[in-house]
Coordinates of C-alpha atoms in Angstrom, one line a residue:
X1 CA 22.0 -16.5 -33.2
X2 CA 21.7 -18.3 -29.8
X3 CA 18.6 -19.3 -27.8
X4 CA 18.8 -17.2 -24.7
X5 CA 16.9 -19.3 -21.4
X6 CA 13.6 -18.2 -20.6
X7 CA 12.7 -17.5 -17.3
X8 CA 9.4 -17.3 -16.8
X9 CA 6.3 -17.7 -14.4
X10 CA 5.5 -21.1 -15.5
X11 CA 8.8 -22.5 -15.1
X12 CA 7.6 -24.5 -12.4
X13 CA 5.5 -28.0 -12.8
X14 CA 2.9 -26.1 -10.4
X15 CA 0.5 -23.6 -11.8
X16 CA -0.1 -20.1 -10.9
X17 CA -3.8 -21.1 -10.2
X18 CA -2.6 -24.1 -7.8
X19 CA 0.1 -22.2 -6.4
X20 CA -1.7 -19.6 -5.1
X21 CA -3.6 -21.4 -2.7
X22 CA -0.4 -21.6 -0.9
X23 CA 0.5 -18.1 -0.7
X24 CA -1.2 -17.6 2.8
X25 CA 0.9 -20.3 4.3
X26 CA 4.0 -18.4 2.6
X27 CA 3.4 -15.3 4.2
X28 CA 2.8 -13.7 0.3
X29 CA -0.8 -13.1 0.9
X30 CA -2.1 -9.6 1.5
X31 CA -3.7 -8.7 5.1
X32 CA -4.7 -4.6 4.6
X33 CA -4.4 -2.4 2.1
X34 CA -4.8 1.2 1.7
X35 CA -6.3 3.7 -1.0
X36 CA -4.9 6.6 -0.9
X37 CA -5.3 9.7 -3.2
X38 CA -3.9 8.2 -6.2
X39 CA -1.7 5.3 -4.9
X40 CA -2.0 2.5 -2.6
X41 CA 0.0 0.3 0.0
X42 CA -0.4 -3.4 0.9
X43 CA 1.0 -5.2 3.8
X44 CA 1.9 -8.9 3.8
X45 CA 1.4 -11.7 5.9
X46 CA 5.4 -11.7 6.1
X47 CA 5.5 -8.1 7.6
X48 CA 6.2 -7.1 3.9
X49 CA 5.4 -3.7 2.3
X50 CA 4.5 -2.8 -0.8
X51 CA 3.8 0.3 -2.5
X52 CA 2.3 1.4 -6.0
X53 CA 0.8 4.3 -8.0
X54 CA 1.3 7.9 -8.0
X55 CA 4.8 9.1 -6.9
X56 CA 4.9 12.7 -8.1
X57 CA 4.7 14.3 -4.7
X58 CA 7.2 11.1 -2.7
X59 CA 4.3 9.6 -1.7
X60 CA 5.3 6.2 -2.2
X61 CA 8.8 6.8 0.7
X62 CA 11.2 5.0 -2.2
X63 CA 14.4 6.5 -2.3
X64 CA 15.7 8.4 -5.2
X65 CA 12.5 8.2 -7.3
X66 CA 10.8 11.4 -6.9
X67 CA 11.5 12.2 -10.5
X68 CA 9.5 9.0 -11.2
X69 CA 6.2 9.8 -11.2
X70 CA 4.0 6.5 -10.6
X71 CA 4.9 3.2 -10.3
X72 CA 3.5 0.8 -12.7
X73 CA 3.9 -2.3 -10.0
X74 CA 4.1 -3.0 -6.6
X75 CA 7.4 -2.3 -5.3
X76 CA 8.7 -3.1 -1.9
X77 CA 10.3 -1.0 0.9
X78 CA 12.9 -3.1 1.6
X79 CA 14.5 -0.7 4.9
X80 CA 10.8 -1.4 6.9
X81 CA 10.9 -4.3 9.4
X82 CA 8.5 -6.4 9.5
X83 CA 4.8 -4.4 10.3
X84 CA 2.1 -6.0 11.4
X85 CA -0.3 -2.8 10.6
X86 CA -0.2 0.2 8.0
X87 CA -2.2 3.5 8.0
X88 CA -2.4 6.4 5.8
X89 CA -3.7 10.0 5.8
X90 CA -4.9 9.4 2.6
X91 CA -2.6 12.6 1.0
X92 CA 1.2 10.6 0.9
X93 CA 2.2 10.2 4.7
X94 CA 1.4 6.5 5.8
X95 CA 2.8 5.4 9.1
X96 CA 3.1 1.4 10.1
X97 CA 3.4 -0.7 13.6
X98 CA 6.2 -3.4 13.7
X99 CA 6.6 -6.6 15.4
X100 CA 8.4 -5.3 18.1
X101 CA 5.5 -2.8 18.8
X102 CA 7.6 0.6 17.6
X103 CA 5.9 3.0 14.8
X104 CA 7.6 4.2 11.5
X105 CA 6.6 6.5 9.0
X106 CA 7.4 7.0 4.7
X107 CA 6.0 9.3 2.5
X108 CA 5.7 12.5 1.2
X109 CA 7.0 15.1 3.3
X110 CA 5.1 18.5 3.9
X111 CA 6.0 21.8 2.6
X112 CA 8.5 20.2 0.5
X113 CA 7.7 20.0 -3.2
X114 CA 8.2 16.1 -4.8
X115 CA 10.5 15.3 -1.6
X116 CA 10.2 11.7 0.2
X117 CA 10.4 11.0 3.7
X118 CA 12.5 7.4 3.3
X119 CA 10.9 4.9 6.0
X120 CA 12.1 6.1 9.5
X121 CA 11.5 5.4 13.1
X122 CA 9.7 7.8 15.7
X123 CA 11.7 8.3 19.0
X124 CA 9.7 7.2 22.1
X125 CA 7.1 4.9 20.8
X126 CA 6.9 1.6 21.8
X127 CA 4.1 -1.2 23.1
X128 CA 2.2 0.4 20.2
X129 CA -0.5 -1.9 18.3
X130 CA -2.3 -0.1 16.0
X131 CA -1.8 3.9 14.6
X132 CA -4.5 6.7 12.7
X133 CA -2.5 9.6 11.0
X134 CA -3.7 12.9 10.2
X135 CA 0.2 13.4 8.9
X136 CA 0.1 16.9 11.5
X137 CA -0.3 14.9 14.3
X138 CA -1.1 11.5 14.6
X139 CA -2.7 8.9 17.2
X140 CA -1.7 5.1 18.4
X141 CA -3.5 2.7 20.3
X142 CA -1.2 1.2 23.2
X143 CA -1.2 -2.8 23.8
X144 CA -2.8 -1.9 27.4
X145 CA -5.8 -0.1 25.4
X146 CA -4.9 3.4 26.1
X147 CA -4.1 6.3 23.1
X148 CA -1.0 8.4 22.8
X149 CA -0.9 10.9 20.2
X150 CA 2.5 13.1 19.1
X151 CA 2.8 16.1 16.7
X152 CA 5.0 16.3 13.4
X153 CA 6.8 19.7 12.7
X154 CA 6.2 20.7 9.2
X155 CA 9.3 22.1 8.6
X156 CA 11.7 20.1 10.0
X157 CA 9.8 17.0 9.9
X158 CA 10.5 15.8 13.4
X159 CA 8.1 14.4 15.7
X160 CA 7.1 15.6 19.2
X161 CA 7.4 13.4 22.4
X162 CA 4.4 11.5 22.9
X163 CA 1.5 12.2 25.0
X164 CA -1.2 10.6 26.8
X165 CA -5.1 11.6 25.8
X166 CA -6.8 11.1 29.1
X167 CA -10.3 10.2 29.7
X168 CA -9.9 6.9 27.0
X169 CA -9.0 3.1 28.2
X170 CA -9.9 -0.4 26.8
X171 CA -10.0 1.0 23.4
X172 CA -9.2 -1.5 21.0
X173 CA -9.9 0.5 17.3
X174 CA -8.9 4.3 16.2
X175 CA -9.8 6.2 13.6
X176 CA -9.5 9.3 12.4
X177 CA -10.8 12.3 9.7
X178 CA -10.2 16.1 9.7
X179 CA -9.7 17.3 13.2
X180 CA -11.7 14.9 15.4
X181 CA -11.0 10.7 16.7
X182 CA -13.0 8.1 17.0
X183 CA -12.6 5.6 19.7
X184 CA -13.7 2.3 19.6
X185 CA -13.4 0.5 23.5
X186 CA -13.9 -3.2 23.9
X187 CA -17.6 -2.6 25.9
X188 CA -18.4 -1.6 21.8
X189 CA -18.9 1.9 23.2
X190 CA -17.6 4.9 20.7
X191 CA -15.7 8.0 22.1
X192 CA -15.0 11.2 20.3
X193 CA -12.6 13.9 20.7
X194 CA -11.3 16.7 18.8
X195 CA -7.5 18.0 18.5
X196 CA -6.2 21.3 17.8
X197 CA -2.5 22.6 17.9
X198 CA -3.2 26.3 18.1
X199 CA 0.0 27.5 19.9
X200 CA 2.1 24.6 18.6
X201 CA 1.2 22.0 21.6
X202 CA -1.9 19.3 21.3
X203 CA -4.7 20.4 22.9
X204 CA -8.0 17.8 23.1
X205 CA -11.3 18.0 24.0
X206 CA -12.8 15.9 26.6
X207 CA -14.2 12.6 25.2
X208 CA -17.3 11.9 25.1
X209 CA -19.6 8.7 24.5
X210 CA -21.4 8.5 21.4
X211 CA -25.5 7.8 22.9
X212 CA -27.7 5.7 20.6
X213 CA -25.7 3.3 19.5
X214 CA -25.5 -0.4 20.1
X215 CA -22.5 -2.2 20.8
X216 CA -20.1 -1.9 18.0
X217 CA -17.4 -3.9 16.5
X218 CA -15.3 -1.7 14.2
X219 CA -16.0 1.7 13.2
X220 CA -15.3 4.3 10.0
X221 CA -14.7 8.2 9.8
X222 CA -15.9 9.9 6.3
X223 CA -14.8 13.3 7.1
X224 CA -15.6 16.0 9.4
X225 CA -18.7 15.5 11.0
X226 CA -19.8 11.8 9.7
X227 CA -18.7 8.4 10.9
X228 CA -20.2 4.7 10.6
X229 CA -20.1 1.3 12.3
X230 CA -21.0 -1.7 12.4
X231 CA -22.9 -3.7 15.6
X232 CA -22.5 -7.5 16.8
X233 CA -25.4 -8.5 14.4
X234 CA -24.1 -7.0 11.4
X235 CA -25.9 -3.8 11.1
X236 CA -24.6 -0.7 10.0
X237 CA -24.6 2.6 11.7
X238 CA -24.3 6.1 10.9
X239 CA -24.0 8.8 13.1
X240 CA -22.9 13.1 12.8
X241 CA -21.6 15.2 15.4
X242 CA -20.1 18.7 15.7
X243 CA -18.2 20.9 18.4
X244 CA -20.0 23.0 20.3
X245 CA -19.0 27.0 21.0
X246 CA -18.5 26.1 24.7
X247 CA -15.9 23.2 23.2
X248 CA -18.4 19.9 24.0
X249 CA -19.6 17.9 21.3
X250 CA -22.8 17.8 20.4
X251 CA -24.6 15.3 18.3
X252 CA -26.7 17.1 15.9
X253 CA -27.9 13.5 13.9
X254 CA -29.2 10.6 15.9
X255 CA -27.8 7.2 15.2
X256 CA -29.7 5.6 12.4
X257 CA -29.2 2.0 10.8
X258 CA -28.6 2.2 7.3
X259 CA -29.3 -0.8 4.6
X260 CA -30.0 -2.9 7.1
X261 CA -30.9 -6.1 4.6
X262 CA -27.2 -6.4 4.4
X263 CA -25.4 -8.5 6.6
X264 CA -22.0 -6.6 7.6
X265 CA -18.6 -7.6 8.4
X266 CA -16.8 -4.1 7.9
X267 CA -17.6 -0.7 6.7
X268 CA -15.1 1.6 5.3
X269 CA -15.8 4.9 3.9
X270 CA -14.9 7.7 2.2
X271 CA -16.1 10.8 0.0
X272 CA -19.7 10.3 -0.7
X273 CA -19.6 6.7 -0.6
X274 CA -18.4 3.4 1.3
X275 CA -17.9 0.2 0.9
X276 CA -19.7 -2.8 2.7
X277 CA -18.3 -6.1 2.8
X278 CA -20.5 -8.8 4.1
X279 CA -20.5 -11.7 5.9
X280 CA -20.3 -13.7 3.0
X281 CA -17.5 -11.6 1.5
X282 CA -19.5 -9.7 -0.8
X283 CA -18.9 -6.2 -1.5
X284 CA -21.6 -3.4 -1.8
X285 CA -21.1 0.1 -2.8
X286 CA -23.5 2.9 -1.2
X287 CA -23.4 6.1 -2.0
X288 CA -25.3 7.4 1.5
X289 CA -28.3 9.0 -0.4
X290 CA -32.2 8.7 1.1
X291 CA -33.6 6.0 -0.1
X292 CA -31.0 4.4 -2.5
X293 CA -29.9 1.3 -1.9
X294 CA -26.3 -0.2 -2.0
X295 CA -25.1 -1.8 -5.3
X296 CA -23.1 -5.3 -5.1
X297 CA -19.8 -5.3 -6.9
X298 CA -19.3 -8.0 -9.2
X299 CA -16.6 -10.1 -9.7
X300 CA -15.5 -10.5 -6.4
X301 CA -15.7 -13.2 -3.9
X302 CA -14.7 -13.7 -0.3
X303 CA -13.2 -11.0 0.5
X304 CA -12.0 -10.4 3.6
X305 CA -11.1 -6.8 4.0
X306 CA -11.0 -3.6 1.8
X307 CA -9.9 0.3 1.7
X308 CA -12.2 3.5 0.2
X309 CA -10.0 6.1 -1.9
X310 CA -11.4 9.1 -2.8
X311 CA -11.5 7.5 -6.7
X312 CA -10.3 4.2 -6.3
X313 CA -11.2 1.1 -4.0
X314 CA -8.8 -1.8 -2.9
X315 CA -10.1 -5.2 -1.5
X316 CA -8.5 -8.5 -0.1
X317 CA -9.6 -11.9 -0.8
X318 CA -9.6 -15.0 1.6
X319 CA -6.4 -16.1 -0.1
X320 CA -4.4 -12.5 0.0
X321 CA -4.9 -11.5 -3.6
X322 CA -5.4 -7.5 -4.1
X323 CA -8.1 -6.6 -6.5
X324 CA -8.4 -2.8 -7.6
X325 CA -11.0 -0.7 -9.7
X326 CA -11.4 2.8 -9.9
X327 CA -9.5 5.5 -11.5
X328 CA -6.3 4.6 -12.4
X329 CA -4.6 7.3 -14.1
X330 CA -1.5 6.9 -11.8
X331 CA -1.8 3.2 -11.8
X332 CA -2.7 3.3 -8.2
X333 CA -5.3 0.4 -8.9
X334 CA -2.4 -1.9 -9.3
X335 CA -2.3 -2.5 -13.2
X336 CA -0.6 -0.6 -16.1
X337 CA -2.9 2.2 -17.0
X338 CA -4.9 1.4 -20.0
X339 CA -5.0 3.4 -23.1
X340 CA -8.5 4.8 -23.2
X341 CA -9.4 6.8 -20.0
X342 CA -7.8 5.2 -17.7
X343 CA -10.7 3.9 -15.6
X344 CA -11.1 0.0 -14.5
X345 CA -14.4 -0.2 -14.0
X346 CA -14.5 -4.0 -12.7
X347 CA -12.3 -5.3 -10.0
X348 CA -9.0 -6.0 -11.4
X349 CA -6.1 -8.5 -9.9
X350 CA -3.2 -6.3 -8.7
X351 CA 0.2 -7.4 -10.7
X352 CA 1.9 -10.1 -8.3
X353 CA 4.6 -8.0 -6.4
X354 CA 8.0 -10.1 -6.6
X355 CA 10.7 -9.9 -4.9
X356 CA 14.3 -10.1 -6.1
X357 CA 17.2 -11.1 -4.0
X358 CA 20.9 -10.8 -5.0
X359 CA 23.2 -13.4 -3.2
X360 CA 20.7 -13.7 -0.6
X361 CA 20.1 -10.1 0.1
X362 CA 17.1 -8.2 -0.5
X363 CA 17.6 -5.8 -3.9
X364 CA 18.0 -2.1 -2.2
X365 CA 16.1 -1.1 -5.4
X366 CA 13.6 1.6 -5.7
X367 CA 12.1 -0.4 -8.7
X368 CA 10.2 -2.9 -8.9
X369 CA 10.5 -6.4 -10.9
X370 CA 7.0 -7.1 -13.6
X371 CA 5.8 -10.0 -15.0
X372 CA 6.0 -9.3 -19.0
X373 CA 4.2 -11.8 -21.3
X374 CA 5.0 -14.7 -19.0
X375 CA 9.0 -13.6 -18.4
X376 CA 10.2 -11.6 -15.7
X377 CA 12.3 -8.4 -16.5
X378 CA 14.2 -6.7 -13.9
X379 CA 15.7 -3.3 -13.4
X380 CA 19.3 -4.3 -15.2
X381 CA 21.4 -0.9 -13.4
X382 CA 20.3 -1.9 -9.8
X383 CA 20.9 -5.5 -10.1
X384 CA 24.2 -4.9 -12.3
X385 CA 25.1 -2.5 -9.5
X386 CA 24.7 -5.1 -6.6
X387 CA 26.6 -7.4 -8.5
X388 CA 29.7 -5.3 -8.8
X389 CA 28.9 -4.4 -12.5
X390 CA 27.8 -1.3 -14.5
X391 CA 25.6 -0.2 -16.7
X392 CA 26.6 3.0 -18.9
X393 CA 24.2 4.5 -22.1
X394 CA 25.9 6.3 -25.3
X395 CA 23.6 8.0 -27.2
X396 CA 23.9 8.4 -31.4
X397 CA 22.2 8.9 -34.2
X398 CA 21.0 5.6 -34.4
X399 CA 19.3 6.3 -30.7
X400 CA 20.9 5.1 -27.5
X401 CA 23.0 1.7 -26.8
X402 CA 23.9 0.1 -23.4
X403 CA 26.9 -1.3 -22.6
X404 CA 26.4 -4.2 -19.6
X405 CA 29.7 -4.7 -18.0
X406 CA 30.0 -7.7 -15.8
X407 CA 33.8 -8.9 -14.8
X408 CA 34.9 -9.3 -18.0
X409 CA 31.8 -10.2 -19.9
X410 CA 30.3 -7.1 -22.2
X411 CA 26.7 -7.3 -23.2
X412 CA 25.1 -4.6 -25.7
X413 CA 21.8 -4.0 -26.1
X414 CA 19.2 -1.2 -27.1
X415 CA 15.5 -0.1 -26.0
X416 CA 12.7 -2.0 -27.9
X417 CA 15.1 -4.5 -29.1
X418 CA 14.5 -8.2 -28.5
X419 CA 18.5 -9.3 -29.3
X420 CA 21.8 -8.9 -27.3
X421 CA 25.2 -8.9 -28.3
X422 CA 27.5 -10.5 -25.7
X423 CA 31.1 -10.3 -26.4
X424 CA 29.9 -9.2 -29.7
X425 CA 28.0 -12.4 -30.5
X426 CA 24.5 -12.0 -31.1
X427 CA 21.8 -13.7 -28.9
X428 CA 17.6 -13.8 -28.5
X429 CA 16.2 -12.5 -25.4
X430 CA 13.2 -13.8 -23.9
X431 CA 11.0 -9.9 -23.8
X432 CA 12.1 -7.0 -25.7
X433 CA 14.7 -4.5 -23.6
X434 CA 11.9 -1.9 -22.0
X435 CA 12.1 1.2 -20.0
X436 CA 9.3 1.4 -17.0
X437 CA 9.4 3.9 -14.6
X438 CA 12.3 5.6 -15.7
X439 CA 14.1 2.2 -15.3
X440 CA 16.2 0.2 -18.3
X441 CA 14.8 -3.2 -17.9
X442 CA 15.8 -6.9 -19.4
X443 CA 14.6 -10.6 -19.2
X444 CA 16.2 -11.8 -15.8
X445 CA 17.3 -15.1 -18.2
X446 CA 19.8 -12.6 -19.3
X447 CA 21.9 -12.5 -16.4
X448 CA 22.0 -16.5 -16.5
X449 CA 23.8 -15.8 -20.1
X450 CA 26.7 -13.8 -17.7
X451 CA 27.4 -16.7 -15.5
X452 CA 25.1 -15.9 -12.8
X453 CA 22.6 -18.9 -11.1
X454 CA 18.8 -17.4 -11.6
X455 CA 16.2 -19.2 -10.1
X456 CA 12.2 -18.3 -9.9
X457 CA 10.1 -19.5 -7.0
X458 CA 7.0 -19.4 -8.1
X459 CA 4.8 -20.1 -5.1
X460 CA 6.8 -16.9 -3.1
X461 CA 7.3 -14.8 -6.0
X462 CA 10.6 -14.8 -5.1
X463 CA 13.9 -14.3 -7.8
X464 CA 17.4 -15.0 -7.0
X465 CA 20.7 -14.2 -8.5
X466 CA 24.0 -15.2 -7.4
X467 CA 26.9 -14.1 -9.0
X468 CA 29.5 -16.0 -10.4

């Protein structure tokens, strides 16, 4: 029996520990994430995009996969350019902001059952810097601080032209919940407007300035009548507002500072609770009730940034590592759903997203790459296929066998087993064959066996295989 190599995660003189202090500097650290409802993006310093959790209605925007339920790991859209922002409506349609300033959209598609929408971009958007998405029509914030908003057709999919909401300049934040925007303008001031499309056209209320407030530095929506911020000194703020009959808005709750013994960075909310994070990078959990106060969330430290799901949260440390907790029953926390009831009720690291390259080109695979007991294991048909090789199943008695064909190299192996046959000899493989996602997956080593250079870069994450 032969030794096969082992590639692992510790193949470098560096530790992870050490080596992730670099990863800002590398461009692998984390800059936003968002919680959706049951799955979650992350955008990279490098423009990267990764995506994880519940798949069952194309949420995720990876192609072919629809059939695959969740993802277990972070996987990457490799089509996107590099983004320098992400939003989500929180239900599968996320929309992101590239380098260049144009807007693209992934994601489930409306009206169409366990369809995707692949990553795509909209016609006549450009000098954007920032976007809110209510999927039916969505809102981005021009570099020259003005808002343009556009409609999607739910049948066809397509977006309209773009059009200008008047009345709004200097804005410099947007956000958005049920039919209403909130407007954030560099003064600090907050503007509101509503949006209907009641004979297929966007139609907007005037804006109007949110009285009572200080001067604010980033805001929140919750849902339809509820929004937050938080002022220059760190205070939060919460303030309700509806639409009148006459089609003005009214605001039916004055402005009121909430747990103000918290010093605030950000506020981010959602469904009968939000997050704080503080200017020391603590977070805090508040539910919003009279007279209960927020509760910190241990194990986390400088943090940075965060995002509020409906049952799970995400957060960002200084150095760009994720940490999820929450319900995680799609493993939209960012770990492999755990065999009791599928909670994580502490903060969690997110599994290290990796990407693979084949002979310098990004894998055009919809699955992702895991670290497995200290060895990477691959998806062996996408890698096999970018390679110019095959992968083919035959199923017995005995249960199923799959036949490897690379050039004229033939490597046999079966699910669960931890040996190979190549060319009929028999050799040890670093991690038992596995199946993940709906995905045949080996020890990466085993493609050094073949003929092929593999090498692991630990401090980006970062596999390569050229063929022979």
């Amino acid at each position: 029996m032969d030794s096969a190599a082992r590639l692992s995660v510790s193949s470098s003189a560096e530790s992870p520990a050490a080596s992730a202090s670099s990863t800002a500097a590398l461009g692998t650290a984390f800059v936003q994430v968002a919680a959706g409802n049951y799955y979650s993006v992350g955008l990279r310093a490098d423009g990267s995009v990764w995506t994880w959790g519940r798949n069952l209605l194309g949420e995720l925007g990876i192609p072919d996969t629809t059939a695959v339920s969740s993802m277990v790991a972070p996987v990457r859209l490799n089509t996107l350019p590099p983004l320098n922002s992400i939003a989500t409506d929180g239900y599968g349609y996320q929309l992101g902001v590239a380098r260049d300033g144009t807007v693209w959209e992934w994601g489930s598609r409306p009206g169409y059952v366990r369809e995707t929408q692949v990553p795509r971009a909209l016609r006549g958007l450009s000098g954007i810097s920032q976007v809110t998405t209510l999927q039916k029509y969505s809102f981005g914030l021009g570099s020259d601080g003005s808002v343009k908003a556009w409609m999607k057709d739910q049948k066809s999919g397509d977006s309209s032209q773009p059009i200008s909401v008047k009345g709004l300049k200097n804005i410099v934040q947007l956000q958005s919940a049920s039919d209403y925007i909130c407007a954030l303008d560099s003064a600090g001031s907050v503007w509101r407007f509503t949006v209907n499309t009641s004979d297929n056209q966007l139609h907007f209320s005037v804006p109007i300035r949110i009285q009572g407030l200080p001067a604010l530095k980033q805001i929140s929506t919750q849902h339809a009548y509820d929004a937050y911020g938080v002022d220059r000194s760190g205070k939060v703020w919460k303030w309700s507002s509806i639409q009148a009959s006459s089609g003005t808005e009214k605001l039916y709750v004055k402005p009121v500072s909430i747990q103000p013994s918290l010093q605030v960075q950000n506020v981010y909310a959602s469904i009968g609770y939000m997050l704080l994070v503080s200017r020391q990078g603590e977070v805090w959990m508040y539910d919003g009730k009279p007279g209960r106060s927020a509760v910190k969330v241990k194990g986390l430290q400088r943090i940075v940034s965060a995002s509020a799901g409906d049952t799970h949260r995400l957060a960002v440390d200084a150095k760009g590592q994720v940490y999820g907790w929450g319900a995680n029953n799609w493993n939209e926390v960012g770990v492999a759903r755990n065999a009791g009831d599928g909670m994580e009720y502490a903060p969690v690291p997110i599994q290290r997203p990796i990407t693979i390259r084949i002979n310098g080109s990004l894998l055009p695979a919809s699955f992702p790459a895991v670290n497995k007991n200290n060895s990477i294991i691959v998806p062996v048909k996408s890698i096999a296929k970018e390679l110019g090789g095959s992968l083919e199943a035959s199923t017995t008695q005995e249960g199923t066998t799959y036949k490897l064909q690379y050039g004229q190299t033939t490597v046999t192996f079966r699910l669960g087993s931890a040996e190979a046959a190549i060319q009929g000899r028999s050799m040890a493989l670093s991690s038992p064959v596995s199946m993940i996602n709906g995905a045949v997956m080996v020890p990466a080593s085993l493609f050094k066996q073949l003929g092929c250079q593999v090498d692991w870069n630990p401090n980006l994450a970062e596999l390569s295989i050229q063929g022979k």
